[in-house]
Short mmCIF file of C-alpha atoms in Angstrom, two decimals:
data_model
loop_
_atom_site.label_atom_id
_atom_site.label_comp_id
_atom_site.label_asym_id
_atom_site.label_seq_id
_atom_site.Cartn_x
_atom_site.Cartn_y
_atom_site.Cartn_z
CA MET A 1 -56.22 -91.71 37.35
CA ASN A 2 -58.62 -89.83 39.67
CA GLU A 3 -59.40 -86.16 39.55
CA LEU A 4 -57.13 -84.87 42.10
CA ALA A 5 -54.13 -86.71 40.36
CA VAL A 6 -54.97 -85.31 37.20
CA GLU A 7 -55.23 -81.73 38.88
CA GLN A 8 -52.00 -81.89 40.47
CA GLY A 9 -50.23 -83.20 37.31
CA VAL A 10 -51.42 -80.22 35.49
CA THR A 11 -50.20 -77.86 38.21
CA GLU A 12 -46.82 -79.47 38.14
CA ALA A 13 -46.75 -79.37 34.41
CA VAL A 14 -47.80 -75.58 34.23
CA HIS A 15 -45.22 -74.65 37.10
CA ALA A 16 -42.55 -76.59 35.11
CA VAL A 17 -43.48 -74.51 31.87
CA ALA A 18 -43.00 -71.36 34.17
CA ASP A 19 -39.78 -72.35 35.58
CA LEU A 20 -38.49 -72.95 32.16
CA SER A 21 -39.70 -69.37 31.28
CA ARG A 22 -37.92 -67.94 34.12
CA ALA A 23 -34.74 -69.28 33.23
CA ALA A 24 -35.61 -68.15 29.52
CA SER A 25 -36.22 -64.44 30.73
CA ARG A 26 -32.98 -64.26 32.33
CA ARG A 27 -31.06 -65.08 29.00
CA MET A 28 -33.67 -62.45 27.34
CA ALA A 29 -32.82 -59.74 30.06
CA HIS A 30 -29.12 -59.97 28.80
CA ALA A 31 -29.96 -60.02 25.09
CA ASN A 32 -28.75 -57.08 23.23
CA ARG A 33 -30.98 -55.19 20.64
CA ALA A 34 -28.97 -56.81 17.81
CA GLN A 35 -29.66 -60.46 19.05
CA LYS A 36 -33.47 -59.51 19.91
CA ASP A 37 -33.89 -58.06 16.31
CA ARG A 38 -32.27 -60.95 14.74
CA GLY A 39 -34.75 -62.97 16.33
CA LEU A 40 -37.91 -60.90 15.18
CA LEU A 41 -36.44 -60.77 11.61
CA ALA A 42 -36.20 -64.53 11.43
CA ILE A 43 -39.37 -64.86 12.72
CA ALA A 44 -40.95 -62.69 10.20
CA VAL A 45 -39.24 -64.65 7.31
CA ASP A 46 -40.45 -68.15 8.71
CA LEU A 47 -43.94 -66.77 8.74
CA ARG A 48 -43.99 -65.81 5.20
CA GLU A 49 -42.37 -69.27 4.28
CA ARG A 50 -44.54 -71.37 6.33
CA GLN A 51 -47.83 -69.50 5.83
CA ASP A 52 -49.67 -72.35 4.02
CA SER A 53 -49.01 -74.48 6.98
CA VAL A 54 -50.31 -71.81 9.08
CA LEU A 55 -53.25 -71.06 7.07
CA ALA A 56 -54.22 -74.85 6.69
CA ALA A 57 -54.40 -75.17 10.70
CA ASN A 58 -56.63 -71.94 10.83
CA ALA A 59 -58.84 -73.24 8.32
CA ARG A 60 -59.40 -76.53 10.23
CA ASP A 61 -60.05 -74.03 13.49
CA VAL A 62 -62.48 -72.01 11.45
CA ALA A 63 -64.45 -74.87 10.08
CA ARG A 64 -64.79 -76.57 13.59
CA GLY A 65 -65.83 -73.04 15.03
CA ARG A 66 -68.36 -72.71 12.27
CA GLU A 67 -69.70 -76.05 12.69
CA GLY A 68 -69.80 -75.30 16.43
CA GLY A 69 -71.97 -72.11 16.01
CA THR A 70 -69.29 -69.48 16.76
CA THR A 71 -70.74 -66.04 15.63
CA GLU A 72 -69.43 -64.43 12.51
CA ALA A 73 -67.74 -61.76 14.61
CA LEU A 74 -65.80 -64.44 16.47
CA LEU A 75 -65.17 -66.15 13.27
CA ASP A 76 -63.63 -63.26 11.68
CA ARG A 77 -61.27 -62.80 14.88
CA LEU A 78 -60.15 -66.30 14.33
CA THR A 79 -59.64 -66.21 10.72
CA LEU A 80 -56.25 -65.50 9.08
CA THR A 81 -55.66 -64.55 5.45
CA PRO A 82 -52.48 -64.34 3.36
CA ASP A 83 -52.71 -60.56 3.88
CA ARG A 84 -53.03 -60.91 7.86
CA VAL A 85 -50.39 -63.24 7.99
CA ALA A 86 -48.25 -60.76 5.86
CA ALA A 87 -49.24 -57.86 8.38
CA LEU A 88 -47.94 -59.91 11.33
CA SER A 89 -44.87 -60.07 9.44
CA ASP A 90 -44.67 -56.46 8.96
CA ALA A 91 -45.34 -55.70 12.48
CA LEU A 92 -42.54 -57.68 13.67
CA GLU A 93 -40.13 -55.91 11.00
CA LYS A 94 -41.64 -52.72 12.61
CA LEU A 95 -40.92 -53.69 15.69
CA ALA A 96 -37.32 -54.86 15.01
CA SER A 97 -36.71 -51.25 13.70
CA LEU A 98 -37.85 -49.54 17.13
CA PRO A 99 -35.63 -48.39 19.68
CA ASP A 100 -35.09 -51.03 22.69
CA PRO A 101 -36.61 -50.01 25.69
CA VAL A 102 -34.52 -52.04 27.87
CA GLY A 103 -31.79 -49.74 29.44
CA ASN A 104 -33.75 -46.35 28.75
CA VAL A 105 -33.04 -44.01 31.41
CA VAL A 106 -36.28 -42.61 32.89
CA ARG A 107 -34.65 -39.91 34.93
CA GLY A 108 -31.63 -39.14 37.03
CA GLN A 109 -29.16 -37.10 38.99
CA THR A 110 -26.05 -36.55 40.80
CA LEU A 111 -27.03 -35.72 44.54
CA PRO A 112 -24.94 -33.21 46.48
CA ASN A 113 -23.15 -36.36 48.46
CA GLY A 114 -21.72 -37.60 44.68
CA LEU A 115 -24.31 -40.45 44.46
CA ARG A 116 -25.31 -40.82 41.23
CA MET A 117 -28.85 -41.72 40.64
CA ARG A 118 -30.67 -43.60 37.44
CA GLN A 119 -34.12 -44.89 37.05
CA VAL A 120 -33.85 -47.40 34.12
CA ASN A 121 -36.35 -49.60 32.12
CA VAL A 122 -35.89 -53.23 32.55
CA PRO A 123 -37.83 -56.40 31.57
CA LEU A 124 -41.00 -57.36 33.56
CA GLY A 125 -39.52 -60.96 33.57
CA VAL A 126 -42.23 -63.89 32.96
CA VAL A 127 -45.37 -62.34 30.90
CA ALA A 128 -48.35 -64.73 30.76
CA ALA A 129 -51.39 -63.96 28.31
CA ILE A 130 -54.84 -65.51 28.38
CA TYR A 131 -56.86 -64.81 25.13
CA GLU A 132 -59.53 -66.14 22.86
CA ALA A 133 -60.08 -66.90 19.16
CA ARG A 134 -57.29 -64.49 18.23
CA PRO A 135 -54.29 -66.39 16.87
CA ASN A 136 -52.80 -62.49 15.59
CA VAL A 137 -52.32 -62.08 19.42
CA THR A 138 -49.90 -65.01 19.68
CA VAL A 139 -47.36 -63.18 17.24
CA ASP A 140 -47.98 -59.84 18.53
CA ILE A 141 -47.60 -60.63 22.34
CA ALA A 142 -44.41 -62.95 21.62
CA GLY A 143 -42.86 -60.12 19.41
CA LEU A 144 -43.70 -57.39 21.97
CA ALA A 145 -42.38 -59.81 24.84
CA LEU A 146 -39.23 -60.67 23.10
CA LYS A 147 -38.14 -57.24 21.96
CA SER A 148 -38.47 -55.71 25.68
CA GLY A 149 -36.46 -58.83 27.01
CA ASN A 150 -39.09 -60.95 28.58
CA ALA A 151 -40.31 -64.68 28.10
CA VAL A 152 -43.98 -65.25 27.63
CA ILE A 153 -46.50 -67.94 28.25
CA LEU A 154 -49.38 -68.03 25.96
CA ARG A 155 -53.17 -69.54 26.53
CA GLY A 156 -54.70 -68.99 23.30
CA GLY A 157 -57.90 -70.94 23.89
CA SER A 158 -59.30 -74.31 22.16
CA ALA A 159 -61.04 -72.05 19.39
CA ALA A 160 -57.52 -71.35 17.81
CA ALA A 161 -56.07 -74.25 18.86
CA GLU A 162 -54.39 -75.66 15.91
CA THR A 163 -53.24 -72.29 14.47
CA ASN A 164 -51.53 -71.23 17.83
CA GLU A 165 -49.52 -74.65 17.93
CA ALA A 166 -48.39 -73.74 14.36
CA LEU A 167 -47.47 -70.33 14.99
CA VAL A 168 -45.56 -71.05 18.47
CA GLY A 169 -43.69 -73.69 16.52
CA ILE A 170 -42.54 -71.25 14.06
CA LEU A 171 -41.76 -68.75 17.06
CA ARG A 172 -39.47 -71.39 18.76
CA ASP A 173 -37.76 -72.55 15.90
CA ALA A 174 -36.72 -69.19 14.81
CA LEU A 175 -35.31 -68.33 18.18
CA GLU A 176 -33.33 -71.41 18.69
CA ARG A 177 -31.91 -70.85 15.06
CA THR A 178 -30.82 -67.28 15.94
CA GLY A 179 -29.45 -68.19 19.49
CA LEU A 180 -32.09 -67.14 21.58
CA PRO A 181 -33.94 -69.45 24.04
CA ALA A 182 -36.96 -71.23 22.54
CA ASP A 183 -38.35 -71.27 25.88
CA ALA A 184 -38.94 -67.65 25.63
CA VAL A 185 -42.22 -68.62 24.06
CA GLN A 186 -44.30 -71.13 25.44
CA SER A 187 -47.95 -72.31 25.48
CA VAL A 188 -49.97 -74.02 27.96
CA ASP A 189 -53.14 -74.55 25.66
CA ARG A 190 -52.58 -78.23 25.84
CA TYR A 191 -53.47 -78.45 29.43
CA GLY A 192 -56.89 -76.71 28.62
CA ARG A 193 -58.99 -74.67 31.33
CA ALA A 194 -57.11 -76.21 34.13
CA GLY A 195 -53.64 -74.99 32.81
CA ALA A 196 -55.22 -71.53 32.47
CA ASN A 197 -56.39 -71.59 36.21
CA VAL A 198 -52.95 -72.72 37.23
CA LEU A 199 -51.50 -69.92 35.44
CA MET A 200 -53.69 -67.49 37.09
CA ARG A 201 -52.36 -68.63 40.70
CA ALA A 202 -48.62 -69.19 39.75
CA ARG A 203 -47.62 -66.02 42.15
CA GLY A 204 -43.92 -65.94 42.35
CA ARG A 205 -43.65 -67.95 38.86
CA ILE A 206 -45.62 -65.60 36.64
CA ASP A 207 -44.72 -61.68 36.97
CA VAL A 208 -47.64 -60.09 35.17
CA LEU A 209 -50.74 -61.81 33.38
CA ILE A 210 -52.64 -60.32 30.45
CA PRO A 211 -56.17 -61.17 29.74
CA ARG A 212 -57.42 -60.22 26.34
CA GLY A 213 -60.91 -60.94 24.85
CA GLY A 214 -64.23 -60.15 26.00
CA ARG A 215 -66.14 -59.30 29.30
CA ASP A 216 -66.62 -63.00 30.54
CA LEU A 217 -62.81 -63.86 30.20
CA ILE A 218 -61.34 -60.77 31.56
CA GLN A 219 -63.65 -60.92 34.70
CA SER A 220 -63.06 -64.47 35.06
CA VAL A 221 -59.11 -63.62 35.35
CA LEU A 222 -59.92 -60.60 37.70
CA ASN A 223 -61.97 -62.78 40.02
CA ASN A 224 -59.32 -65.71 39.97
CA ALA A 225 -55.94 -64.55 39.56
CA SER A 226 -53.59 -64.30 42.48
CA VAL A 227 -50.78 -62.66 40.02
CA PRO A 228 -50.55 -59.33 39.10
CA VAL A 229 -52.75 -58.43 36.24
CA ILE A 230 -53.19 -55.69 33.72
CA GLU A 231 -56.66 -55.42 32.75
CA THR A 232 -57.69 -54.83 29.15
CA GLY A 233 -61.03 -53.79 28.83
CA GLU A 234 -63.83 -54.00 26.57
CA GLY A 235 -64.62 -51.44 24.15
CA ASN A 236 -67.91 -49.92 24.41
CA VAL A 237 -66.57 -47.09 22.17
CA HIS A 238 -68.66 -43.84 21.58
CA ILE A 239 -68.48 -41.10 18.59
CA TYR A 240 -70.29 -37.78 19.39
CA LEU A 241 -71.41 -35.71 16.37
CA ASP A 242 -71.27 -31.96 17.89
CA GLU A 243 -73.72 -29.54 16.26
CA SER A 244 -70.70 -28.36 13.76
CA ALA A 245 -69.88 -31.64 12.65
CA PRO A 246 -69.38 -31.41 8.67
CA ALA A 247 -71.59 -34.19 7.06
CA GLY A 248 -68.91 -35.49 4.85
CA MET A 249 -66.41 -36.02 7.62
CA ALA A 250 -69.15 -37.47 9.78
CA VAL A 251 -70.13 -39.95 7.45
CA ASP A 252 -66.60 -41.09 6.63
CA ILE A 253 -65.39 -41.36 10.38
CA VAL A 254 -68.67 -43.28 11.61
CA LEU A 255 -68.64 -45.65 8.44
CA ASN A 256 -65.29 -46.54 8.97
CA ALA A 257 -65.24 -46.71 12.71
CA LYS A 258 -68.53 -49.25 12.57
CA THR A 259 -67.66 -51.14 9.35
CA GLN A 260 -64.08 -51.30 8.52
CA ARG A 261 -63.77 -54.23 10.86
CA PRO A 262 -66.87 -54.58 13.33
CA SER A 263 -65.54 -57.42 15.49
CA VAL A 264 -62.73 -55.77 17.21
CA CYS A 265 -62.60 -53.69 20.41
CA ASN A 266 -62.06 -50.16 18.80
CA THR A 267 -65.13 -50.39 16.66
CA VAL A 268 -67.99 -47.63 17.69
CA GLU A 269 -70.79 -49.11 19.45
CA THR A 270 -72.56 -46.01 20.42
CA LEU A 271 -73.33 -42.72 18.39
CA LEU A 272 -74.20 -39.65 20.15
CA VAL A 273 -75.68 -36.77 17.93
CA HIS A 274 -76.30 -33.17 18.83
CA ARG A 275 -79.95 -32.11 18.29
CA ASN A 276 -79.03 -29.58 15.98
CA ALA A 277 -76.23 -31.55 14.03
CA THR A 278 -77.02 -31.10 10.26
CA ALA A 279 -75.03 -34.32 9.52
CA LEU A 280 -77.36 -36.87 11.03
CA PRO A 281 -79.42 -37.84 7.83
CA ASP A 282 -76.51 -38.43 5.84
CA VAL A 283 -75.05 -40.50 8.56
CA LEU A 284 -77.95 -42.59 9.25
CA SER A 285 -78.57 -43.16 5.41
CA ALA A 286 -74.93 -44.10 4.89
CA LEU A 287 -74.96 -46.51 8.04
CA SER A 288 -77.99 -48.14 6.45
CA ALA A 289 -77.00 -48.40 3.22
CA ALA A 290 -73.88 -50.33 4.62
CA GLY A 291 -75.89 -53.00 6.17
CA VAL A 292 -75.79 -51.49 9.58
CA ARG A 293 -78.66 -52.40 12.06
CA LEU A 294 -79.61 -49.23 14.07
CA HIS A 295 -81.10 -49.18 17.57
CA VAL A 296 -82.08 -45.70 18.39
CA ASP A 297 -83.86 -43.65 21.00
CA GLU A 298 -87.34 -42.03 20.62
CA ARG A 299 -85.69 -38.57 19.18
CA ILE A 300 -83.70 -40.57 16.50
CA MET A 301 -86.71 -42.43 15.63
CA ALA A 302 -88.54 -39.21 14.94
CA GLU A 303 -85.77 -38.14 12.84
CA LEU A 304 -85.25 -41.49 10.59
CA PRO A 305 -85.15 -40.24 6.96
CA ALA A 306 -87.66 -41.80 4.61
CA GLY A 307 -87.45 -45.67 3.98
CA LEU A 308 -84.79 -46.26 6.77
CA SER A 309 -85.99 -48.56 9.52
CA ALA A 310 -84.54 -49.19 13.32
CA GLU A 311 -85.15 -50.95 16.44
CA ALA A 312 -86.15 -49.05 19.52
CA ALA A 313 -83.03 -48.94 21.61
CA SER A 314 -83.41 -50.15 25.61
CA ASP A 315 -80.92 -49.50 28.37
CA ALA A 316 -79.00 -52.78 27.35
CA ASP A 317 -78.20 -51.31 24.16
CA TRP A 318 -76.31 -48.25 25.51
CA GLY A 319 -73.86 -50.79 27.54
CA ARG A 320 -73.49 -53.58 24.64
CA GLU A 321 -70.40 -54.21 23.05
CA TYR A 322 -71.84 -55.66 19.93
CA MET A 323 -68.71 -56.32 17.88
CA ASP A 324 -70.90 -56.61 14.84
CA LEU A 325 -73.01 -54.57 12.38
CA ASP A 326 -74.93 -52.89 14.99
CA LEU A 327 -75.21 -49.52 16.43
CA ALA A 328 -76.83 -47.50 19.32
CA VAL A 329 -77.62 -43.97 18.31
CA ALA A 330 -78.89 -41.25 20.58
CA MET A 331 -79.89 -37.68 20.43
CA VAL A 332 -78.44 -35.36 23.01
CA ASP A 333 -79.05 -31.47 23.83
CA SER A 334 -75.35 -30.40 24.29
CA LEU A 335 -71.88 -31.63 24.82
CA ASP A 336 -72.53 -31.75 28.49
CA ALA A 337 -75.40 -34.16 27.94
CA ALA A 338 -73.14 -36.44 25.41
CA VAL A 339 -70.18 -36.25 28.36
CA ARG A 340 -72.72 -37.60 30.87
CA HIS A 341 -73.64 -40.58 28.76
CA ILE A 342 -70.45 -41.21 28.19
CA ARG A 343 -69.33 -41.35 31.94
CA ARG A 344 -72.47 -43.58 32.55
CA TRP A 345 -72.12 -46.09 29.83
CA SER A 346 -68.23 -46.00 28.64
CA THR A 347 -65.98 -48.81 29.22
CA GLY A 348 -63.13 -46.34 29.50
CA HIS A 349 -61.64 -47.66 25.99
CA THR A 350 -61.76 -44.84 23.08
CA GLU A 351 -64.20 -41.96 22.81
CA ALA A 352 -64.16 -39.52 19.70
CA ILE A 353 -65.77 -36.06 18.72
CA VAL A 354 -66.38 -34.73 15.23
CA THR A 355 -66.77 -30.97 15.26
CA ASN A 356 -65.68 -27.66 13.68
CA ASP A 357 -65.75 -26.11 17.01
CA LEU A 358 -62.02 -26.04 18.79
CA SER A 359 -63.76 -25.39 22.06
CA SER A 360 -66.06 -28.00 22.05
CA ALA A 361 -62.94 -30.38 21.20
CA GLU A 362 -61.00 -29.06 23.95
CA ARG A 363 -63.76 -29.55 26.30
CA PHE A 364 -64.28 -33.09 25.18
CA ILE A 365 -60.59 -33.85 25.57
CA ALA A 366 -60.72 -32.43 29.03
CA GLU A 367 -63.85 -33.99 30.38
CA VAL A 368 -63.78 -37.42 29.06
CA ASP A 369 -61.62 -39.80 30.85
CA SER A 370 -60.82 -42.80 28.57
CA ALA A 371 -57.58 -44.41 27.61
CA ALA A 372 -57.90 -42.72 24.16
CA VAL A 373 -59.90 -39.58 23.27
CA ILE A 374 -59.93 -38.60 19.57
CA VAL A 375 -60.86 -35.59 17.63
CA ASN A 376 -61.98 -35.88 14.15
CA ALA A 377 -60.78 -39.36 13.50
CA SER A 378 -61.92 -42.85 13.33
CA THR A 379 -61.77 -44.71 16.58
CA ARG A 380 -60.06 -47.82 14.45
CA PHE A 381 -56.79 -46.15 15.10
CA THR A 382 -56.81 -46.95 18.81
CA ASP A 383 -54.43 -49.66 17.87
CA GLY A 384 -50.87 -50.36 18.85
CA ALA A 385 -49.50 -50.55 15.32
CA GLN A 386 -51.65 -47.73 13.98
CA MET A 387 -49.94 -45.56 16.67
CA GLY A 388 -46.42 -46.36 15.76
CA LEU A 389 -45.84 -48.89 18.45
CA GLY A 390 -45.22 -51.77 16.12
CA ALA A 391 -47.85 -54.19 17.72
CA GLU A 392 -49.64 -54.31 21.16
CA VAL A 393 -50.41 -56.74 23.76
CA GLY A 394 -53.85 -55.12 24.29
CA ILE A 395 -55.51 -51.73 25.28
CA SER A 396 -55.40 -51.32 28.87
CA THR A 397 -58.39 -49.63 30.42
CA GLN A 398 -56.83 -49.17 33.97
CA LYS A 399 -54.69 -46.63 35.20
CA LEU A 400 -52.30 -48.31 36.94
CA HIS A 401 -48.63 -48.90 34.98
CA ALA A 402 -50.25 -48.86 31.32
CA ARG A 403 -53.18 -47.33 29.82
CA GLY A 404 -54.30 -47.36 26.22
CA PRO A 405 -52.28 -49.45 23.65
CA MET A 406 -49.58 -51.78 25.34
CA GLY A 407 -46.39 -51.57 23.45
CA LEU A 408 -42.74 -52.06 24.26
CA SER A 409 -42.47 -49.59 27.01
CA GLU A 410 -45.41 -51.12 28.81
CA LEU A 411 -43.62 -54.24 29.06
CA THR A 412 -41.02 -53.14 31.09
CA THR A 413 -40.62 -51.67 34.73
CA THR A 414 -37.85 -49.70 36.11
CA LYS A 415 -34.92 -50.28 38.32
CA TRP A 416 -33.06 -47.77 40.48
CA ILE A 417 -29.21 -47.84 39.78
CA VAL A 418 -27.47 -46.09 42.58
CA ARG A 419 -23.47 -45.59 41.94
CA GLY A 420 -21.14 -44.31 44.78
CA GLU A 421 -17.69 -43.99 46.03
CA GLY A 422 -17.99 -45.19 49.67
CA GLN A 423 -20.82 -42.77 50.72
CA ILE A 424 -22.62 -43.84 53.91
CA ARG A 425 -25.62 -42.04 55.39
CA ALA A 426 -25.07 -39.97 58.33
#
């Protein structure tokens, strides 16, 4: 079969998947909360009961990745453990307990002419997601899409191919058993990159596409997609230690933000320290003891505690998403200088300040324009589950439709419903 015929075959196959998703989305839009919650709870149960098969498939993916030279950071994202599978089940149960966003009245009024106006939340329809080496995303996105009345098409990448196949099978089986359409969850992984390219261009069949991954994946989707895209950005995340930052709090927050799980997008990548911050020696010592590799400017280098080593930072370090046990550290003269640095280098994901000065905190909140701004807490809380959303599709760094962790409401749009009694416009 020649190349053109193969391409046409993939296009027809992916379009057929999308058409099945469209039909399933219409059924999901009519499903009530009890029906959707029953499906979510069934998936949670099946994940626990079929955990062994999921972990076996995941072990094969991880082994293949390690043999292929995949970095430890990506292997961490790829790896599922019994605790991580349990967390996925717990998230589905949390989703089932949350209010159904569909039908929520956003605003409304009765006009002087008697027309009753209501703007209500409705499902987006067919949601597609392209992501890489993150099998947890398979369950998170599917759960959120189902609860919000959508159908979802998944492209999870070759790195997690066996894991995703096992998970999608569990999702579809549970839906069918509970009377919901199995085609509300589908995958195009078997069609490879060619299938992903068709998905990106399936305008009219796909209502919205959400990429989740590193810079290269996101830029590829943005540059090639003709369907509407919600951009989830990389996380060049900053913490600023103000002059008044308490040493104990600063150590706890920075260590947690860097070392609790360094491979994820809400880990801190740059630490900015006020020149008079007394917390600096304790923070640097704690980071070094935890195995963090420091990339520092000249002023920090001159203040390194005895026995600590660091690399000299370059401009590339200020813009880097390490996703590993590396941290760029710079000294600044003021909050204004910290804000200027953040404005230049931030990806708009999450920034935090550690301070005992209320006015500094309020200025930081007002002047830093990122999806999440945190005062005196770890950046690791920029997470759908941690913020009470049950789970997240991704963290949007754009400003249209959705910003920050995307939960149930962000997978809906709105519809105007107008009820009259024969009124006509004069």
